[in-house]
mmCIF file of C-alpha atoms in Angstrom:
data_model
loop_
_atom_site.group_PDB
_atom_site.id
_atom_site.type_symbol
_atom_site.label_atom_id
_atom_site.label_comp_id
_atom_site.label_asym_id
_atom_site.label_seq_id
_atom_site.Cartn_x
_atom_site.Cartn_y
_atom_site.Cartn_z
ATOM 1 C CA MET A 1 17.244 3.797 -2.743
ATOM 2 C CA HIS A 2 16.240 0.448 -1.732
ATOM 3 C CA ASP A 3 16.352 -2.523 -3.215
ATOM 4 C CA PHE A 4 11.996 -3.544 -2.534
ATOM 5 C CA GLU A 5 9.880 -6.186 -3.383
ATOM 6 C CA MET A 6 6.880 -7.127 -1.076
ATOM 7 C CA PRO A 7 6.490 -10.805 -2.028
ATOM 8 C CA THR A 8 4.504 -12.623 -3.594
ATOM 9 C CA ASP A 9 3.143 -14.739 -0.546
ATOM 10 C CA TYR A 10 2.580 -11.699 1.570
ATOM 11 C CA VAL A 11 0.414 -9.985 -1.387
ATOM 12 C CA GLU A 12 -1.864 -13.313 -2.346
ATOM 13 C CA ARG A 13 -2.614 -13.910 2.029
ATOM 14 C CA VAL A 14 -3.315 -10.389 2.053
ATOM 15 C CA THR A 15 -5.906 -10.014 -0.965
ATOM 16 C CA ALA A 16 -6.714 -13.521 -0.311
ATOM 17 C CA ARG A 17 -8.387 -11.672 3.144
ATOM 18 C CA GLN A 18 -8.697 -8.275 1.930
ATOM 19 C CA GLY A 19 -10.434 -8.809 -1.893
ATOM 20 C CA ARG A 20 -7.657 -6.694 -3.504
ATOM 21 C CA PRO A 21 -3.823 -6.469 -2.695
ATOM 22 C CA HIS A 22 -3.753 -1.838 -1.426
ATOM 23 C CA THR A 23 -6.656 -0.800 0.630
ATOM 24 C CA CYS A 24 -6.212 3.351 -0.803
ATOM 25 C CA GLU A 25 -6.962 1.790 -4.284
ATOM 26 C CA SER A 26 -8.193 6.017 -4.069
ATOM 27 C CA PHE A 27 -8.512 8.831 -2.672
ATOM 28 C CA GLU A 28 -10.621 11.553 -0.684
ATOM 29 C CA THR A 29 -7.997 13.615 -1.894
ATOM 30 C CA ARG A 30 -9.469 16.931 -0.045
ATOM 31 C CA LYS A 31 -8.611 14.289 3.097
ATOM 32 C CA THR A 32 -5.672 13.303 2.201
ATOM 33 C CA ALA A 33 -2.827 13.869 4.325
ATOM 34 C CA LEU A 34 1.286 12.882 3.407
ATOM 35 C CA VAL A 35 2.613 12.797 6.805
ATOM 36 C CA VAL A 36 6.496 13.013 6.749
ATOM 37 C CA VAL A 37 8.723 11.961 9.485
ATOM 38 C CA ASP A 38 12.068 12.892 11.457
ATOM 39 C CA MET A 39 13.738 14.204 7.789
ATOM 40 C CA GLN A 40 16.068 16.240 9.747
ATOM 41 C CA ASN A 41 20.107 16.792 9.158
ATOM 42 C CA TYR A 42 20.557 14.408 12.879
ATOM 43 C CA PHE A 43 18.796 11.843 10.650
ATOM 44 C CA MET A 44 20.293 11.927 7.078
ATOM 45 C CA HIS A 45 23.758 13.844 7.457
ATOM 46 C CA GLU A 46 26.950 12.079 7.647
ATOM 47 C CA SER A 47 28.037 13.483 10.488
ATOM 48 C CA GLN A 48 26.249 13.179 12.719
ATOM 49 C CA GLN A 49 25.192 10.320 15.064
ATOM 50 C CA ALA A 50 21.994 8.655 13.989
ATOM 51 C CA ALA A 51 22.628 9.944 10.148
ATOM 52 C CA CYS A 52 20.866 7.330 7.769
ATOM 53 C CA PRO A 53 23.155 9.255 4.701
ATOM 54 C CA ILE A 54 20.059 6.996 1.974
ATOM 55 C CA ALA A 55 17.681 8.875 3.255
ATOM 56 C CA GLN A 56 19.117 11.574 0.786
ATOM 57 C CA GLU A 57 18.346 9.439 -1.876
ATOM 58 C CA VAL A 58 14.678 9.644 -0.967
ATOM 59 C CA VAL A 59 14.578 13.262 -0.768
ATOM 60 C CA PRO A 60 13.167 13.623 -4.589
ATOM 61 C CA ASN A 61 10.329 11.394 -4.139
ATOM 62 C CA VAL A 62 9.161 12.875 -1.002
ATOM 63 C CA ASN A 63 9.258 16.150 -2.505
ATOM 64 C CA ARG A 64 6.652 14.612 -5.849
ATOM 65 C CA LEU A 65 4.912 13.329 -3.368
ATOM 66 C CA ALA A 66 4.169 16.552 -1.273
ATOM 67 C CA GLU A 67 3.599 18.234 -4.449
ATOM 68 C CA ALA A 68 1.161 15.870 -5.476
ATOM 69 C CA VAL A 69 -0.978 15.938 -2.559
ATOM 70 C CA ARG A 70 -1.032 19.975 -2.557
ATOM 71 C CA LYS A 71 -2.344 20.065 -5.507
ATOM 72 C CA SER A 72 -4.865 17.397 -4.948
ATOM 73 C CA GLY A 73 -6.298 19.810 -1.973
ATOM 74 C CA GLY A 74 -5.249 17.619 1.101
ATOM 75 C CA ILE A 75 -2.193 18.718 3.170
ATOM 76 C CA VAL A 76 1.479 18.063 4.169
ATOM 77 C CA VAL A 77 2.975 17.311 7.400
ATOM 78 C CA TRP A 78 6.397 17.944 8.317
ATOM 79 C CA ILE A 79 7.247 15.727 11.689
ATOM 80 C CA GLN A 80 10.857 17.086 13.397
ATOM 81 C CA ASN A 81 11.695 15.311 16.190
ATOM 82 C CA LEU A 82 13.231 16.804 19.280
ATOM 83 C CA SER A 83 15.183 15.430 21.810
ATOM 84 C CA PRO A 84 13.023 12.938 22.886
ATOM 85 C CA TRP A 85 13.142 12.785 26.716
ATOM 86 C CA GLU A 86 12.805 16.326 29.016
ATOM 87 C CA SER A 87 15.040 14.938 32.005
ATOM 88 C CA GLU A 88 16.609 11.891 32.407
ATOM 89 C CA GLU A 89 13.099 10.637 34.115
ATOM 90 C CA SER A 90 10.517 11.121 31.978
ATOM 91 C CA TRP A 91 11.647 8.925 29.516
ATOM 92 C CA SER A 92 14.650 6.060 31.429
ATOM 93 C CA VAL A 93 14.333 3.161 29.305
ATOM 94 C CA ALA A 94 14.438 5.158 25.767
ATOM 95 C CA ARG A 95 17.483 7.008 27.302
ATOM 96 C CA GLU A 96 19.151 3.450 29.489
ATOM 97 C CA ARG A 97 19.747 2.033 25.626
ATOM 98 C CA TYR A 98 22.413 4.074 24.789
ATOM 99 C CA THR A 99 25.481 5.211 26.551
ATOM 100 C CA GLU A 100 26.132 8.082 28.313
ATOM 101 C CA ASP A 101 27.605 9.512 25.630
ATOM 102 C CA LYS A 102 25.817 9.207 23.180
ATOM 103 C CA ALA A 103 22.345 10.139 25.574
ATOM 104 C CA LYS A 104 24.724 13.928 25.960
ATOM 105 C CA GLN A 105 24.835 13.535 21.878
ATOM 106 C CA ARG A 106 21.357 13.021 21.045
ATOM 107 C CA TRP A 107 20.248 15.841 23.465
ATOM 108 C CA GLU A 108 22.241 18.521 22.581
ATOM 109 C CA SER A 109 21.925 17.380 18.939
ATOM 110 C CA MET A 110 18.270 17.819 19.288
ATOM 111 C CA GLN A 111 17.107 20.455 20.615
ATOM 112 C CA LYS A 112 15.782 23.007 19.384
ATOM 113 C CA ASP A 113 17.995 25.218 17.928
ATOM 114 C CA ALA A 114 20.856 22.584 16.780
ATOM 115 C CA PHE A 115 21.302 21.469 12.919
ATOM 116 C CA GLY A 116 20.280 18.104 13.932
ATOM 117 C CA PHE A 117 16.468 19.310 14.440
ATOM 118 C CA GLU A 118 16.836 21.243 11.073
ATOM 119 C CA LEU A 119 14.965 19.726 8.051
ATOM 120 C CA TRP A 120 17.202 18.931 5.361
ATOM 121 C CA PRO A 121 17.446 21.529 3.041
ATOM 122 C CA GLU A 122 16.110 19.724 0.237
ATOM 123 C CA LEU A 123 12.934 19.472 1.121
ATOM 124 C CA ASP A 124 10.579 20.910 -0.591
ATOM 125 C CA VAL A 125 8.329 22.795 2.713
ATOM 126 C CA ARG A 126 6.061 25.258 1.755
ATOM 127 C CA ASP A 127 5.025 28.159 3.946
ATOM 128 C CA GLU A 128 1.562 26.365 3.792
ATOM 129 C CA ASP A 129 2.514 23.087 4.874
ATOM 130 C CA GLN A 130 2.259 22.263 8.566
ATOM 131 C CA ARG A 131 4.334 21.371 10.861
ATOM 132 C CA VAL A 132 3.946 19.462 14.008
ATOM 133 C CA ILE A 133 7.006 18.477 16.428
ATOM 134 C CA LYS A 134 7.748 15.191 18.703
ATOM 135 C CA ARG A 135 8.750 13.728 21.218
ATOM 136 C CA ARG A 136 8.009 9.991 20.394
ATOM 137 C CA TYR A 137 8.546 7.620 17.959
ATOM 138 C CA SER A 138 4.881 7.511 17.150
ATOM 139 C CA ALA A 139 3.570 10.758 16.834
ATOM 140 C CA PHE A 140 0.586 9.679 17.683
ATOM 141 C CA ILE A 141 0.865 8.663 21.341
ATOM 142 C CA GLN A 142 -0.594 10.328 23.638
ATOM 143 C CA GLY A 143 2.334 13.689 24.887
ATOM 144 C CA SER A 144 4.225 13.250 22.038
ATOM 145 C CA SER A 145 2.808 15.281 19.576
ATOM 146 C CA ASN A 146 0.150 17.571 18.424
ATOM 147 C CA ILE A 147 -1.236 15.494 15.342
ATOM 148 C CA GLU A 148 -4.085 14.250 15.759
ATOM 149 C CA ASN A 149 -5.835 18.348 16.464
ATOM 150 C CA VAL A 150 -4.250 19.109 13.346
ATOM 151 C CA LEU A 151 -5.341 16.885 11.589
ATOM 152 C CA GLN A 152 -8.940 17.326 12.989
ATOM 153 C CA ASP A 153 -8.823 20.464 12.194
ATOM 154 C CA HIS A 154 -8.446 20.059 8.432
ATOM 155 C CA ASN A 155 -11.000 16.419 7.538
ATOM 156 C CA VAL A 156 -7.485 14.444 7.531
ATOM 157 C CA ASP A 157 -9.061 10.371 6.693
ATOM 158 C CA THR A 158 -5.632 9.133 5.308
ATOM 159 C CA CYS A 159 -2.247 9.199 6.172
ATOM 160 C CA ILE A 160 0.949 8.431 4.011
ATOM 161 C CA VAL A 161 3.488 7.962 5.433
ATOM 162 C CA ALA A 162 7.124 9.119 4.189
ATOM 163 C CA GLY A 163 10.865 9.608 6.040
ATOM 164 C CA VAL A 164 12.879 8.536 8.450
ATOM 165 C CA ALA A 165 13.399 5.934 9.601
ATOM 166 C CA THR A 166 10.662 2.791 8.033
ATOM 167 C CA ASN A 167 11.181 0.268 10.311
ATOM 168 C CA VAL A 168 11.172 2.755 13.652
ATOM 169 C CA CYS A 169 9.312 6.049 13.649
ATOM 170 C CA CYS A 170 7.546 5.727 10.539
ATOM 171 C CA GLU A 171 5.836 2.606 11.082
ATOM 172 C CA SER A 172 5.999 3.325 15.179
ATOM 173 C CA THR A 173 3.346 6.282 13.674
ATOM 174 C CA ALA A 174 1.836 5.353 10.610
ATOM 175 C CA ARG A 175 0.511 2.257 12.921
ATOM 176 C CA ASP A 176 -0.186 3.729 15.794
ATOM 177 C CA ALA A 177 -2.206 6.124 12.854
ATOM 178 C CA MET A 178 -4.185 2.612 11.707
ATOM 179 C CA MET A 179 -4.812 1.999 15.332
ATOM 180 C CA LEU A 180 -6.843 5.799 15.770
ATOM 181 C CA ASN A 181 -9.161 4.532 12.454
ATOM 182 C CA TYR A 182 -6.805 6.746 10.248
ATOM 183 C CA ARG A 183 -5.790 4.790 6.519
ATOM 184 C CA SER A 184 -2.483 4.716 6.462
ATOM 185 C CA LEU A 185 -0.315 4.156 3.636
ATOM 186 C CA MET A 186 3.662 4.140 4.359
ATOM 187 C CA VAL A 187 5.702 4.669 0.977
ATOM 188 C CA SER A 188 7.712 2.135 -0.042
ATOM 189 C CA ASP A 189 10.419 4.753 -1.809
ATOM 190 C CA GLY A 190 9.766 7.479 -0.207
ATOM 191 C CA CYS A 191 11.081 6.095 3.928
ATOM 192 C CA ALA A 192 14.713 4.151 3.620
ATOM 193 C CA THR A 193 16.245 3.026 6.953
ATOM 194 C CA SER A 194 19.391 1.077 7.567
ATOM 195 C CA THR A 195 19.827 -1.751 5.453
ATOM 196 C CA ASP A 196 17.384 -3.418 2.877
ATOM 197 C CA ARG A 197 17.083 -5.911 5.039
ATOM 198 C CA GLU A 198 15.360 -3.523 8.237
ATOM 199 C CA HIS A 199 13.541 -1.569 5.224
ATOM 200 C CA LEU A 200 11.477 -4.943 4.191
ATOM 201 C CA ALA A 201 10.951 -6.322 7.074
ATOM 202 C CA SER A 202 8.938 -3.482 8.401
ATOM 203 C CA LEU A 203 7.018 -2.992 5.496
ATOM 204 C CA GLY A 204 6.286 -6.280 5.335
ATOM 205 C CA ASN A 205 4.988 -6.804 8.250
ATOM 206 C CA PHE A 206 2.696 -3.324 8.050
ATOM 207 C CA TYR A 207 1.469 -4.338 4.707
ATOM 208 C CA LEU A 208 0.186 -7.784 5.877
ATOM 209 C CA ASN A 209 -1.163 -6.619 9.493
ATOM 210 C CA PHE A 210 -1.733 -2.877 9.284
ATOM 211 C CA GLY A 211 -1.845 -0.721 6.107
ATOM 212 C CA ASP A 212 -1.067 0.148 1.788
ATOM 213 C CA VAL A 213 2.524 -0.370 1.600
ATOM 214 C CA GLN A 214 2.783 1.791 -2.540
ATOM 215 C CA SER A 215 5.590 3.051 -4.268
ATOM 216 C CA THR A 216 5.851 6.572 -5.059
ATOM 217 C CA ASP A 217 4.309 6.067 -8.750
ATOM 218 C CA GLU A 218 1.719 4.524 -7.600
ATOM 219 C CA VAL A 219 0.757 7.256 -5.152
ATOM 220 C CA ILE A 220 0.752 9.867 -6.793
ATOM 221 C CA ALA A 221 -1.096 8.624 -10.048
ATOM 222 C CA ARG A 222 -4.421 7.347 -7.880
ATOM 223 C CA LEU A 223 -4.058 11.072 -6.104
ATOM 224 C CA GLU A 224 -4.381 12.466 -9.839
ATOM 225 C CA ALA A 225 -7.274 9.780 -11.119
ATOM 226 C CA SER A 226 -9.150 10.863 -7.469
ATOM 227 C CA ALA A 227 -8.136 14.023 -7.309
ATOM 228 C CA ARG A 228 -9.323 14.174 -11.342
ATOM 229 C CA ARG A 229 -12.876 12.030 -10.132
ATOM 230 C CA ASN A 230 -13.339 13.803 -7.251
ATOM 231 C CA THR A 231 -13.760 17.507 -9.052
ATOM 232 C CA GLU A 232 -16.328 15.188 -11.386
ATOM 233 C CA ASP A 233 -18.235 14.228 -9.072
ATOM 234 C CA ALA A 234 -18.411 17.317 -7.396
ATOM 235 C CA ALA A 235 -20.208 19.655 -10.626
ATOM 236 C CA GLN A 236 -22.666 16.759 -11.093
#
């Protein structure tokens, strides 16, 4: 797992601006979604072109988060990346970042019937969970997926983001969630990418400018406390 600690000066800057180090100190748990991004074989299995094997190490944390969100009344959304271009012209600027061979391999590996498209087998995916297919790095950008419809159907106002890669699809999705007025939080030990340096750069920038960053233990503790408080308030 990544060796991560938010730089002290980042925490000081955020606290000076907003009066506290975390915006997500509590949750309205029934309006909270865990959004798990791209934890598929293509991004996790050592045999695959885009493999980030360290992502395997965050699976237990993702499963813990999923259980905590379900238990507190929220929803879990599993996002799967389909081949990002329907044709050579549909997202040509992304396609040109690959050699011909690597573009072909990505296309073939990310089809619905391909091994690479499948979710990592050790993930605790339940029938009650939501499944969303996306075609761009961000799940929220226009034309990428139907995630907004899913979240609106469940009255979600807060997105907890985990998955792979921290600095690509996770950050893109978390940032766009904030732009669309969702409270957005990235889980520091629930996301993974190729190097510690990329992980820190992504989470640091997100924390400074877009949303909250917390560990799995912090998120679960706050979910549990919020669920108890929400239950007590409803009983009054």
